[in-house]
PDB file of C-alpha atoms in Angstrom:
ATOM      1  CA  MET A   1     -12.001  -9.447  21.724  1.00 57.00           C
ATOM      2  CA  GLU A   2     -12.677 -12.627  19.762  1.00 59.00           C
ATOM      3  CA  PHE A   3     -14.595 -12.427  16.371  1.00 60.00           C
ATOM      4  CA  PHE A   4     -14.077 -16.108  15.648  1.00 60.00           C
ATOM      5  CA  LYS A   5     -14.326 -19.296  17.617  1.00 62.00           C
ATOM      6  CA  THR A   6     -10.879 -20.300  18.913  1.00 61.00           C
ATOM      7  CA  ASP A   7     -11.873 -24.026  19.229  1.00 67.00           C
ATOM      8  CA  LYS A   8     -12.719 -24.380  15.502  1.00 77.00           C
ATOM      9  CA  ILE A   9     -10.120 -24.583  12.649  1.00 80.00           C
ATOM     10  CA  TYR A  10     -11.284 -22.860   9.480  1.00 81.00           C
ATOM     11  CA  ASN A  11     -10.416 -24.675   6.184  1.00 84.00           C
ATOM     12  CA  PHE A  12      -8.731 -21.613   4.318  1.00 82.00           C
ATOM     13  CA  MET A  13      -6.609 -23.887   2.144  1.00 83.00           C
ATOM     14  CA  GLY A  14      -9.679 -25.850   0.899  1.00 83.00           C
ATOM     15  CA  LYS A  15     -10.835 -22.609  -0.837  1.00 84.00           C
ATOM     16  CA  ALA A  16      -7.327 -21.613  -1.964  1.00 85.00           C
ATOM     17  CA  LYS A  17      -7.918 -22.177  -5.625  1.00 87.00           C
ATOM     18  CA  LEU A  18     -11.087 -20.120  -5.577  1.00 90.00           C
ATOM     19  CA  PHE A  19      -9.382 -17.165  -3.989  1.00 90.00           C
ATOM     20  CA  MET A  20      -6.410 -17.546  -6.318  1.00 90.00           C
ATOM     21  CA  ALA A  21      -8.604 -17.358  -9.317  1.00 92.00           C
ATOM     22  CA  ILE A  22     -10.388 -14.253  -7.966  1.00 92.00           C
ATOM     23  CA  SER A  23      -7.052 -12.542  -7.288  1.00 92.00           C
ATOM     24  CA  ALA A  24      -5.789 -13.494 -10.761  1.00 93.00           C
ATOM     25  CA  ILE A  25      -8.840 -11.774 -12.288  1.00 94.00           C
ATOM     26  CA  LEU A  26      -8.458  -8.631 -10.157  1.00 94.00           C
ATOM     27  CA  VAL A  27      -4.728  -8.313 -10.818  1.00 94.00           C
ATOM     28  CA  LEU A  28      -5.008  -8.886 -14.597  1.00 95.00           C
ATOM     29  CA  GLY A  29      -8.056  -6.481 -14.668  1.00 94.00           C
ATOM     30  CA  SER A  30      -5.903  -3.903 -12.823  1.00 93.00           C
ATOM     31  CA  TRP A  31      -2.984  -4.238 -15.223  1.00 93.00           C
ATOM     32  CA  ALA A  32      -5.372  -3.945 -18.139  1.00 94.00           C
ATOM     33  CA  LEU A  33      -6.834  -0.694 -16.647  1.00 92.00           C
ATOM     34  CA  VAL A  34      -3.351   0.743 -16.117  1.00 91.00           C
ATOM     35  CA  ALA A  35      -2.158  -0.261 -19.549  1.00 92.00           C
ATOM     36  CA  PHE A  36      -5.241   0.932 -21.557  1.00 91.00           C
ATOM     37  CA  LYS A  37      -6.857   3.716 -19.422  1.00 88.00           C
ATOM     38  CA  GLY A  38      -3.505   4.891 -17.905  1.00 86.00           C
ATOM     39  CA  LEU A  39      -2.844   6.818 -14.739  1.00 85.00           C
ATOM     40  CA  ASN A  40      -3.779  10.427 -14.226  1.00 82.00           C
ATOM     41  CA  PHE A  41      -0.477  11.869 -13.238  1.00 80.00           C
ATOM     42  CA  GLY A  42      -0.787  14.998 -11.158  1.00 76.00           C
ATOM     43  CA  ILE A  43       1.362  18.073 -11.062  1.00 73.00           C
ATOM     44  CA  ASP A  44       4.098  16.280  -8.944  1.00 72.00           C
ATOM     45  CA  PHE A  45       4.878  13.850 -11.798  1.00 73.00           C
ATOM     46  CA  ALA A  46       3.592  15.448 -15.054  1.00 71.00           C
ATOM     47  CA  GLY A  47       4.654  19.056 -14.193  1.00 73.00           C
ATOM     48  CA  GLY A  48       2.417  22.212 -14.346  1.00 78.00           C
ATOM     49  CA  THR A  49       0.919  24.667 -12.003  1.00 81.00           C
ATOM     50  CA  ILE A  50      -1.970  24.555  -9.451  1.00 81.00           C
ATOM     51  CA  VAL A  51      -3.621  27.605  -8.076  1.00 83.00           C
ATOM     52  CA  GLN A  52      -6.001  27.122  -5.205  1.00 84.00           C
ATOM     53  CA  VAL A  53      -8.510  29.932  -4.632  1.00 85.00           C
ATOM     54  CA  ARG A  54     -11.112  30.395  -1.853  1.00 86.00           C
ATOM     55  CA  TYR A  55     -14.086  32.704  -2.258  1.00 85.00           C
ATOM     56  CA  ASP A  56     -16.248  34.060   0.583  1.00 84.00           C
ATOM     57  CA  LYS A  57     -19.391  32.555  -1.089  1.00 82.00           C
ATOM     58  CA  PRO A  58     -20.329  29.677  -3.595  1.00 83.00           C
ATOM     59  CA  VAL A  59     -18.478  30.265  -6.856  1.00 81.00           C
ATOM     60  CA  ASP A  60     -19.821  30.388 -10.376  1.00 81.00           C
ATOM     61  CA  ILE A  61     -17.485  28.041 -12.280  1.00 80.00           C
ATOM     62  CA  ALA A  62     -18.738  29.163 -15.660  1.00 82.00           C
ATOM     63  CA  ALA A  63     -18.016  32.883 -14.885  1.00 81.00           C
ATOM     64  CA  ILE A  64     -14.472  31.899 -13.669  1.00 81.00           C
ATOM     65  CA  ARG A  65     -13.794  29.908 -16.807  1.00 83.00           C
ATOM     66  CA  LYS A  66     -15.009  32.811 -18.973  1.00 81.00           C
ATOM     67  CA  ALA A  67     -12.587  35.169 -17.070  1.00 81.00           C
ATOM     68  CA  LEU A  68      -9.635  32.781 -17.443  1.00 80.00           C
ATOM     69  CA  LYS A  69     -10.204  32.487 -21.195  1.00 80.00           C
ATOM     70  CA  LYS A  70      -9.079  36.115 -21.451  1.00 79.00           C
ATOM     71  CA  SER A  71      -5.638  35.293 -20.181  1.00 79.00           C
ATOM     72  CA  GLU A  72      -2.943  33.818 -22.375  1.00 77.00           C
ATOM     73  CA  ILE A  73      -1.553  31.747 -19.415  1.00 77.00           C
ATOM     74  CA  PHE A  74      -4.892  30.521 -18.166  1.00 78.00           C
ATOM     75  CA  GLN A  75      -6.824  30.057 -21.347  1.00 75.00           C
ATOM     76  CA  ASP A  76      -6.325  26.277 -21.397  1.00 75.00           C
ATOM     77  CA  ALA A  77      -6.715  25.805 -17.687  1.00 78.00           C
ATOM     78  CA  THR A  78      -9.094  23.366 -16.095  1.00 79.00           C
ATOM     79  CA  VAL A  79     -11.144  24.475 -13.157  1.00 80.00           C
ATOM     80  CA  THR A  80     -12.706  22.269 -10.508  1.00 79.00           C
ATOM     81  CA  LYS A  81     -14.251  22.700  -7.109  1.00 78.00           C
ATOM     82  CA  PHE A  82     -12.045  21.715  -4.256  1.00 78.00           C
ATOM     83  CA  GLY A  83     -13.775  20.263  -1.168  1.00 72.00           C
ATOM     84  CA  SER A  84     -16.607  22.862  -1.027  1.00 76.00           C
ATOM     85  CA  ASP A  85     -18.585  25.226  -3.222  1.00 79.00           C
ATOM     86  CA  ASN A  86     -16.511  28.141  -1.976  1.00 82.00           C
ATOM     87  CA  GLU A  87     -13.097  26.728  -3.082  1.00 84.00           C
ATOM     88  CA  ILE A  88     -11.572  25.964  -6.516  1.00 83.00           C
ATOM     89  CA  VAL A  89      -8.499  24.637  -8.040  1.00 82.00           C
ATOM     90  CA  ILE A  90      -7.105  25.946 -11.357  1.00 83.00           C
ATOM     91  CA  ARG A  91      -4.730  23.548 -13.143  1.00 81.00           C
ATOM     92  CA  ILE A  92      -2.514  24.570 -16.176  1.00 79.00           C
ATOM     93  CA  LYS A  93       0.274  22.688 -17.940  1.00 72.00           C
ATOM     94  CA  SER A  94       2.664  25.552 -17.927  1.00 64.00           C
ATOM     95  CA  SER A  95       5.776  25.280 -15.858  1.00 57.00           C
ATOM     96  CA  THR A  96       7.814  28.066 -14.174  1.00 53.00           C
ATOM     97  CA  LYS A  97      10.110  27.994 -17.262  1.00 54.00           C
ATOM     98  CA  ASN A  98       7.373  29.303 -19.330  1.00 51.00           C
ATOM     99  CA  LEU A  99       6.071  31.922 -16.993  1.00 51.00           C
ATOM    100  CA  LYS A 100       7.420  35.435 -17.128  1.00 58.00           C
ATOM    101  CA  LYS A 101       5.198  36.823 -14.340  1.00 65.00           C
ATOM    102  CA  ASP A 102       4.376  35.689 -10.836  1.00 74.00           C
ATOM    103  CA  ILE A 103       1.478  33.236 -11.376  1.00 76.00           C
ATOM    104  CA  GLY A 104      -0.211  34.295  -8.066  1.00 77.00           C
ATOM    105  CA  ASP A 105      -0.392  38.010  -9.085  1.00 79.00           C
ATOM    106  CA  GLU A 106      -1.457  36.955 -12.627  1.00 79.00           C
ATOM    107  CA  ALA A 107      -4.354  34.849 -11.101  1.00 80.00           C
ATOM    108  CA  ARG A 108      -5.488  37.761  -8.917  1.00 81.00           C
ATOM    109  CA  ALA A 109      -5.575  40.055 -11.966  1.00 82.00           C
ATOM    110  CA  VAL A 110      -7.518  37.529 -14.166  1.00 80.00           C
ATOM    111  CA  LEU A 111     -10.041  36.664 -11.450  1.00 81.00           C
ATOM    112  CA  LYS A 112     -10.696  40.267 -10.437  1.00 80.00           C
ATOM    113  CA  GLY A 113     -14.394  40.874 -10.632  1.00 78.00           C
ATOM    114  CA  THR A 114     -15.449  37.279 -10.007  1.00 79.00           C
ATOM    115  CA  GLY A 115     -15.974  37.878  -6.229  1.00 80.00           C
ATOM    116  CA  ASN A 116     -14.067  38.253  -2.967  1.00 83.00           C
ATOM    117  CA  PHE A 117     -11.318  35.670  -2.893  1.00 83.00           C
ATOM    118  CA  GLU A 118      -7.883  34.767  -1.593  1.00 84.00           C
ATOM    119  CA  ILE A 119      -5.102  32.802  -3.267  1.00 83.00           C
ATOM    120  CA  ARG A 120      -4.423  30.052  -0.814  1.00 83.00           C
ATOM    121  CA  ARG A 121      -1.829  28.004  -2.711  1.00 80.00           C
ATOM    122  CA  VAL A 122       0.388  28.181  -5.790  1.00 81.00           C
ATOM    123  CA  ASP A 123       2.356  25.002  -6.678  1.00 78.00           C
ATOM    124  CA  MET A 124       4.569  24.754  -9.690  1.00 75.00           C
ATOM    125  CA  VAL A 125       6.648  21.810 -10.953  1.00 72.00           C
ATOM    126  CA  GLY A 126       8.627  21.627 -14.281  1.00 68.00           C
ATOM    127  CA  PRO A 127       8.194  18.658 -16.662  1.00 65.00           C
ATOM    128  CA  LYS A 128      11.840  17.662 -16.029  1.00 67.00           C
ATOM    129  CA  VAL A 129      11.488  17.765 -12.239  1.00 67.00           C
ATOM    130  CA  GLY A 130       8.239  15.719 -12.612  1.00 67.00           C
ATOM    131  CA  GLY A 131       9.884  13.072 -14.610  1.00 70.00           C
ATOM    132  CA  GLU A 132      12.692  12.765 -12.154  1.00 74.00           C
ATOM    133  CA  LEU A 133      10.235  12.480  -9.278  1.00 73.00           C
ATOM    134  CA  ARG A 134       8.395   9.773 -11.184  1.00 74.00           C
ATOM    135  CA  GLU A 135      11.633   7.722 -11.803  1.00 79.00           C
ATOM    136  CA  LYS A 136      12.695   8.174  -8.155  1.00 79.00           C
ATOM    137  CA  GLY A 137       9.286   7.153  -6.917  1.00 76.00           C
ATOM    138  CA  LEU A 138       9.451   3.919  -9.003  1.00 79.00           C
ATOM    139  CA  MET A 139      13.041   3.264  -7.824  1.00 83.00           C
ATOM    140  CA  ALA A 140      11.913   3.768  -4.106  1.00 81.00           C
ATOM    141  CA  THR A 141       9.206   1.192  -4.574  1.00 78.00           C
ATOM    142  CA  VAL A 142      11.536  -1.341  -6.250  1.00 82.00           C
ATOM    143  CA  ILE A 143      14.169  -0.784  -3.481  1.00 85.00           C
ATOM    144  CA  ALA A 144      11.494  -1.260  -0.791  1.00 80.00           C
ATOM    145  CA  ILE A 145      10.465  -4.589  -2.306  1.00 78.00           C
ATOM    146  CA  LEU A 146      14.091  -5.782  -2.632  1.00 81.00           C
ATOM    147  CA  GLY A 147      14.712  -4.886   0.962  1.00 81.00           C
ATOM    148  CA  ILE A 148      11.625  -6.838   2.010  1.00 77.00           C
ATOM    149  CA  LEU A 149      12.716  -9.813  -0.005  1.00 75.00           C
ATOM    150  CA  ILE A 150      16.154  -9.848   1.677  1.00 80.00           C
ATOM    151  CA  TYR A 151      14.730  -9.308   5.173  1.00 78.00           C
ATOM    152  CA  VAL A 152      12.150 -12.072   4.892  1.00 74.00           C
ATOM    153  CA  SER A 153      14.610 -14.438   3.369  1.00 73.00           C
ATOM    154  CA  ILE A 154      16.967 -13.962   6.305  1.00 76.00           C
ATOM    155  CA  ARG A 155      14.201 -14.188   8.935  1.00 74.00           C
ATOM    156  CA  PHE A 156      12.323 -17.079   7.510  1.00 74.00           C
ATOM    157  CA  GLU A 157      13.088 -18.918   4.279  1.00 77.00           C
ATOM    158  CA  TRP A 158      13.254 -17.959   0.548  1.00 82.00           C
ATOM    159  CA  ARG A 159       9.817 -19.351  -0.176  1.00 84.00           C
ATOM    160  CA  PHE A 160       8.364 -17.224   2.640  1.00 83.00           C
ATOM    161  CA  ALA A 161      10.149 -14.156   1.129  1.00 83.00           C
ATOM    162  CA  LEU A 162       8.923 -14.862  -2.424  1.00 85.00           C
ATOM    163  CA  ALA A 163       5.448 -15.420  -1.267  1.00 87.00           C
ATOM    164  CA  SER A 164       5.314 -12.197   0.734  1.00 85.00           C
ATOM    165  CA  VAL A 165       6.645 -10.254  -2.286  1.00 85.00           C
ATOM    166  CA  LEU A 166       4.159 -11.765  -4.611  1.00 88.00           C
ATOM    167  CA  ALA A 167       1.386 -10.828  -2.167  1.00 88.00           C
ATOM    168  CA  LEU A 168       2.736  -7.229  -2.167  1.00 87.00           C
ATOM    169  CA  VAL A 169       2.717  -7.198  -5.964  1.00 88.00           C
ATOM    170  CA  HIS A 170      -0.840  -8.386  -5.744  1.00 91.00           C
ATOM    171  CA  ASP A 171      -1.838  -5.564  -3.350  1.00 90.00           C
ATOM    172  CA  VAL A 172      -0.045  -2.796  -5.187  1.00 89.00           C
ATOM    173  CA  SER A 173      -1.397  -3.929  -8.561  1.00 92.00           C
ATOM    174  CA  ILE A 174      -5.037  -3.888  -7.336  1.00 93.00           C
ATOM    175  CA  ALA A 175      -4.498  -0.454  -5.640  1.00 92.00           C
ATOM    176  CA  MET A 176      -3.123   1.046  -8.836  1.00 91.00           C
ATOM    177  CA  GLY A 177      -6.049  -0.478 -10.680  1.00 92.00           C
ATOM    178  CA  ALA A 178      -8.415   1.246  -8.341  1.00 93.00           C
ATOM    179  CA  ILE A 179      -6.528   4.547  -8.728  1.00 92.00           C
ATOM    180  CA  SER A 180      -6.776   4.211 -12.572  1.00 91.00           C
ATOM    181  CA  LEU A 181     -10.381   3.219 -12.492  1.00 92.00           C
ATOM    182  CA  PHE A 182     -11.497   6.199 -10.342  1.00 90.00           C
ATOM    183  CA  ASN A 183      -9.090   8.672 -12.074  1.00 87.00           C
ATOM    184  CA  VAL A 184      -7.343   9.538  -8.845  1.00 88.00           C
ATOM    185  CA  PRO A 185      -4.476  12.080  -9.519  1.00 84.00           C
ATOM    186  CA  VAL A 186      -1.146  10.340  -8.976  1.00 85.00           C
ATOM    187  CA  ASN A 187       1.017  12.686  -6.877  1.00 81.00           C
ATOM    188  CA  LEU A 188       3.659  12.263  -4.204  1.00 81.00           C
ATOM    189  CA  ASP A 189       0.937  11.577  -1.582  1.00 84.00           C
ATOM    190  CA  ILE A 190      -0.237   8.558  -3.618  1.00 87.00           C
ATOM    191  CA  LEU A 191       3.357   7.296  -3.820  1.00 84.00           C
ATOM    192  CA  ALA A 192       3.509   7.657  -0.005  1.00 86.00           C
ATOM    193  CA  ALA A 193       0.202   5.776   0.305  1.00 88.00           C
ATOM    194  CA  ILE A 194       1.640   2.864  -1.922  1.00 88.00           C
ATOM    195  CA  LEU A 195       4.749   2.583   0.181  1.00 85.00           C
ATOM    196  CA  THR A 196       2.501   2.607   3.322  1.00 87.00           C
ATOM    197  CA  ILE A 197       0.520  -0.311   1.818  1.00 87.00           C
ATOM    198  CA  LEU A 198       3.791  -2.196   1.252  1.00 84.00           C
ATOM    199  CA  GLY A 199       4.637  -1.740   4.986  1.00 84.00           C
ATOM    200  CA  TYR A 200       1.101  -2.491   6.245  1.00 85.00           C
ATOM    201  CA  SER A 201       0.550  -5.497   4.143  1.00 85.00           C
ATOM    202  CA  LEU A 202       3.976  -6.990   4.930  1.00 83.00           C
ATOM    203  CA  ASN A 203       3.348  -6.505   8.626  1.00 83.00           C
ATOM    204  CA  ASP A 204       0.083  -8.546   8.351  1.00 84.00           C
ATOM    205  CA  THR A 205       1.814 -11.207   6.290  1.00 85.00           C
ATOM    206  CA  ILE A 206       4.762 -11.583   8.685  1.00 85.00           C
ATOM    207  CA  ILE A 207       2.372 -12.065  11.651  1.00 85.00           C
ATOM    208  CA  VAL A 208       0.687 -14.941   9.824  1.00 86.00           C
ATOM    209  CA  PHE A 209       4.093 -16.361   8.667  1.00 84.00           C
ATOM    210  CA  ASP A 210       5.424 -16.190  12.176  1.00 85.00           C
ATOM    211  CA  ARG A 211       2.445 -18.164  13.474  1.00 86.00           C
ATOM    212  CA  ILE A 212       2.952 -20.671  10.643  1.00 85.00           C
ATOM    213  CA  ARG A 213       6.570 -21.052  11.680  1.00 82.00           C
ATOM    214  CA  GLU A 214       5.590 -21.528  15.298  1.00 83.00           C
ATOM    215  CA  GLY A 215       3.005 -24.108  14.187  1.00 81.00           C
ATOM    216  CA  ILE A 216       5.588 -26.017  12.201  1.00 80.00           C
ATOM    217  CA  VAL A 217       7.770 -26.266  15.372  1.00 77.00           C
ATOM    218  CA  GLU A 218       5.002 -26.842  17.974  1.00 77.00           C
ATOM    219  CA  SER A 219       2.371 -28.839  16.136  1.00 72.00           C
ATOM    220  CA  VAL A 220       4.650 -31.811  15.336  1.00 69.00           C
ATOM    221  CA  LYS A 221       1.599 -34.151  15.232  1.00 73.00           C
ATOM    222  CA  LEU A 222       0.424 -32.275  12.100  1.00 70.00           C
ATOM    223  CA  LYS A 223       2.141 -33.865   9.091  1.00 74.00           C
ATOM    224  CA  ASP A 224       0.427 -31.804   6.314  1.00 80.00           C
ATOM    225  CA  LEU A 225       1.406 -28.143   5.517  1.00 81.00           C
ATOM    226  CA  ASN A 226      -2.233 -27.216   4.650  1.00 84.00           C
ATOM    227  CA  ALA A 227      -3.338 -28.282   8.214  1.00 85.00           C
ATOM    228  CA  VAL A 228      -0.575 -26.246   9.837  1.00 84.00           C
ATOM    229  CA  ILE A 229      -1.530 -23.170   7.624  1.00 86.00           C
ATOM    230  CA  ASN A 230      -5.199 -23.535   8.553  1.00 86.00           C
ATOM    231  CA  GLU A 231      -4.444 -23.803  12.210  1.00 85.00           C
ATOM    232  CA  SER A 232      -2.063 -20.877  12.122  1.00 84.00           C
ATOM    233  CA  ILE A 233      -4.299 -18.508  10.147  1.00 86.00           C
ATOM    234  CA  THR A 234      -7.217 -19.372  12.461  1.00 86.00           C
ATOM    235  CA  LYS A 235      -5.120 -18.441  15.510  1.00 84.00           C
ATOM    236  CA  THR A 236      -4.266 -15.008  14.069  1.00 83.00           C
ATOM    237  CA  LEU A 237      -7.661 -14.379  12.484  1.00 84.00           C
ATOM    238  CA  SER A 238      -9.184 -12.367  15.417  1.00 83.00           C
ATOM    239  CA  ARG A 239      -6.056 -10.276  15.781  1.00 82.00           C
ATOM    240  CA  THR A 240      -5.770  -9.534  12.082  1.00 83.00           C
ATOM    241  CA  THR A 241      -9.424  -8.701  11.681  1.00 85.00           C
ATOM    242  CA  LEU A 242      -9.451  -6.322  14.718  1.00 86.00           C
ATOM    243  CA  THR A 243      -6.296  -4.504  13.613  1.00 85.00           C
ATOM    244  CA  SER A 244      -7.559  -4.101  10.123  1.00 87.00           C
ATOM    245  CA  LEU A 245     -10.985  -2.927  11.101  1.00 89.00           C
ATOM    246  CA  THR A 246      -9.606  -0.239  13.525  1.00 90.00           C
ATOM    247  CA  THR A 247      -7.169   0.963  10.883  1.00 90.00           C
ATOM    248  CA  PHE A 248      -9.863   0.974   8.247  1.00 91.00           C
ATOM    249  CA  PHE A 249     -12.282   3.045  10.274  1.00 92.00           C
ATOM    250  CA  VAL A 250      -9.539   5.546  11.096  1.00 91.00           C
ATOM    251  CA  VAL A 251      -8.533   6.024   7.493  1.00 91.00           C
ATOM    252  CA  LEU A 252     -12.281   6.149   6.512  1.00 92.00           C
ATOM    253  CA  THR A 253     -12.708   9.037   8.924  1.00 91.00           C
ATOM    254  CA  LEU A 254      -9.801  10.778   7.221  1.00 88.00           C
ATOM    255  CA  TYR A 255     -11.362  10.083   3.828  1.00 89.00           C
ATOM    256  CA  LEU A 256     -14.797  11.444   4.798  1.00 89.00           C
ATOM    257  CA  PHE A 257     -13.796  14.453   6.909  1.00 85.00           C
ATOM    258  CA  GLY A 258     -10.029  15.018   6.177  1.00 80.00           C
ATOM    259  CA  GLY A 259     -10.669  17.403   3.275  1.00 75.00           C
ATOM    260  CA  GLU A 260      -9.973  17.203  -0.419  1.00 74.00           C
ATOM    261  CA  ILE A 261      -6.176  17.471  -0.075  1.00 76.00           C
ATOM    262  CA  ILE A 262      -5.721  13.999   1.435  1.00 83.00           C
ATOM    263  CA  LYS A 263      -8.741  12.363  -0.371  1.00 85.00           C
ATOM    264  CA  GLY A 264      -6.444  10.510  -2.872  1.00 86.00           C
ATOM    265  CA  PHE A 265      -4.066   9.382  -0.032  1.00 89.00           C
ATOM    266  CA  SER A 266      -6.749   8.100   2.201  1.00 91.00           C
ATOM    267  CA  PHE A 267      -8.694   6.422  -0.723  1.00 92.00           C
ATOM    268  CA  THR A 268      -5.516   4.478  -1.699  1.00 92.00           C
ATOM    269  CA  LEU A 269      -4.943   3.456   1.887  1.00 92.00           C
ATOM    270  CA  LEU A 270      -8.492   2.219   2.165  1.00 93.00           C
ATOM    271  CA  VAL A 271      -8.028  -0.008  -0.848  1.00 93.00           C
ATOM    272  CA  GLY A 272      -4.668  -1.120   0.445  1.00 91.00           C
ATOM    273  CA  ILE A 273      -6.018  -2.067   3.921  1.00 92.00           C
ATOM    274  CA  VAL A 274      -8.794  -4.274   2.385  1.00 92.00           C
ATOM    275  CA  VAL A 275      -6.554  -5.915  -0.152  1.00 92.00           C
ATOM    276  CA  GLY A 276      -3.587  -6.268   2.202  1.00 89.00           C
ATOM    277  CA  THR A 277      -5.671  -8.051   4.878  1.00 89.00           C
ATOM    278  CA  TYR A 278      -7.254 -10.330   2.255  1.00 90.00           C
ATOM    279  CA  SER A 279      -3.868 -11.211   0.704  1.00 89.00           C
ATOM    280  CA  SER A 280      -2.217 -11.970   4.060  1.00 86.00           C
ATOM    281  CA  ILE A 281      -4.929 -14.565   4.760  1.00 86.00           C
ATOM    282  CA  PHE A 282      -5.914 -15.944   1.404  1.00 88.00           C
ATOM    283  CA  ILE A 283      -2.921 -15.431  -0.924  1.00 87.00           C
ATOM    284  CA  ALA A 284       0.459 -15.252   0.858  1.00 86.00           C
ATOM    285  CA  SER A 285      -0.008 -18.594   2.840  1.00 84.00           C
ATOM    286  CA  PRO A 286      -1.295 -20.693  -0.136  1.00 86.00           C
ATOM    287  CA  MET A 287       1.675 -19.505  -2.053  1.00 86.00           C
ATOM    288  CA  LEU A 288       3.906 -21.517   0.147  1.00 84.00           C
ATOM    289  CA  THR A 289       2.252 -24.610  -1.090  1.00 85.00           C
ATOM    290  CA  ILE A 290       2.493 -23.549  -4.753  1.00 86.00           C
ATOM    291  CA  LEU A 291       6.175 -22.708  -4.336  1.00 84.00           C
ATOM    292  CA  GLY A 292       6.797 -26.252  -3.076  1.00 81.00           C
ATOM    293  CA  PHE A 293       7.590 -25.578   0.631  1.00 79.00           C
ATOM    294  CA  ASP A 294       8.499 -28.943   2.238  1.00 79.00           C
ATOM    295  CA  LEU A 295       7.255 -29.283   5.824  1.00 77.00           C
ATOM    296  CA  GLN A 296       9.445 -32.281   6.800  1.00 80.00           C
ATOM    297  CA  LYS A 297      12.692 -30.810   5.239  1.00 81.00           C
ATOM    298  CA  TYR A 298      12.167 -27.502   7.075  1.00 79.00           C
ATOM    299  CA  ARG A 299      11.597 -29.313  10.441  1.00 78.00           C
ATOM    300  CA  ALA A 300      14.694 -31.304   9.892  1.00 80.00           C
ATOM    301  CA  LYS A 301      16.587 -28.050   9.031  1.00 80.00           C
ATOM    302  CA  LEU A 302      15.318 -26.410  12.232  1.00 77.00           C
ATOM    303  CA  ALA A 303      16.235 -29.533  14.272  1.00 79.00           C
ATOM    304  CA  GLU A 304      19.759 -29.476  12.831  1.00 81.00           C
ATOM    305  CA  LYS A 305      20.169 -25.801  13.597  1.00 80.00           C
ATOM    306  CA  ARG A 306      18.859 -26.355  17.139  1.00 79.00           C
ATOM    307  CA  LYS A 307      21.358 -29.262  17.604  1.00 82.00           C
ATOM    308  CA  LYS A 308      24.270 -27.023  16.434  1.00 83.00           C
ATOM    309  CA  GLN A 309      23.175 -24.255  18.842  1.00 82.00           C
ATOM    310  CA  GLN A 310      23.059 -26.788  21.770  1.00 82.00           C
ATOM    311  CA  GLU A 311      26.461 -28.095  20.911  1.00 84.00           C
ATOM    312  CA  LYS A 312      27.861 -24.563  20.913  1.00 85.00           C
ATOM    313  CA  GLU A 313      26.306 -23.874  24.295  1.00 84.00           C
ATOM    314  CA  ARG A 314      27.742 -27.159  25.669  1.00 83.00           C
ATOM    315  CA  MET A 315      31.231 -26.339  24.385  1.00 83.00           C
ATOM    316  CA  ARG A 316      30.968 -22.854  25.906  1.00 83.00           C
ATOM    317  CA  ALA A 317      29.991 -24.257  29.278  1.00 82.00           C
ATOM    318  CA  MET A 318      32.910 -26.670  29.219  1.00 79.00           C
ATOM    319  CA  TYR A 319      35.394 -23.864  28.532  1.00 77.00           C
ATOM    320  CA  GLU A 320      33.879 -21.609  31.285  1.00 75.00           C
ATOM    321  CA  GLN A 321      34.378 -24.553  33.759  1.00 70.00           C
ATOM    322  CA  GLY A 322      38.015 -25.076  32.668  1.00 65.00           C
ATOM    323  CA  MET A 323      37.300 -28.449  30.931  1.00 60.00           C
ATOM    324  CA  VAL A 324      38.188 -29.296  27.258  1.00 52.00           C
TER     325      VAL A 324
END
């Protein structure tokens, strides 16, 4: 399937400054949101207790809050609906260390008289464990980025690696800004979504970079890096768009019909898919120009490498034939 004309080269580099300015505004705005509004850390990272309760008919939140006020444990709890009018989630800041009774039994006793219900889930995380999870999550993200930097440097060239990492920072920054803006609870599933975005965005960027490298080798008549980038992005545009659209619609289906429990995960992925596709086309490639990638030097380097490889093959053939 072709979304774009294959006989036409689109001038992406001609609009590079415009897209860079848009991205700079989005990234700075995201950092400001995270710095001033902050992130809504969920139970996994902040510690606390979650009790999920399902009723056989729509619940009266006010009556439940009134019942919880009578309990010492639940008097400061927050109650919200969870996916439907029949289901609620009760959140408290207490950890297991502070609880002397089974929290599930305590919730059953407190909610008695509010209707027919069942306790579907009780999750508890201590503040210390939450802090450790937050540190390890941050460490996992940093290690993933360093691994990407090393991998792309070996496979391509250091400017390609730096450009891909800057594009990833761009994607994760905007995703975190969206999470802060819409007050999405940051739990382990959000961390998984952020790591997934890193992999997804990198995959798109590598495909474009691979095509640029092929263009550098094959389109020797093109003497300008911008022309090579324009041609390379154009040739991968249909593939990138089709892959992103199919992935987007799958994740959108999860977001709309997957239930409340994966809402934060699928929302973060939706933002990541859009931003990752945008950055692989409009941000990562222009970064090569900004970082001073020299087309002629790279071609000379590839030619030298090819010459050494041919020399090795010639020497091996001579040894195999008994000639030195």
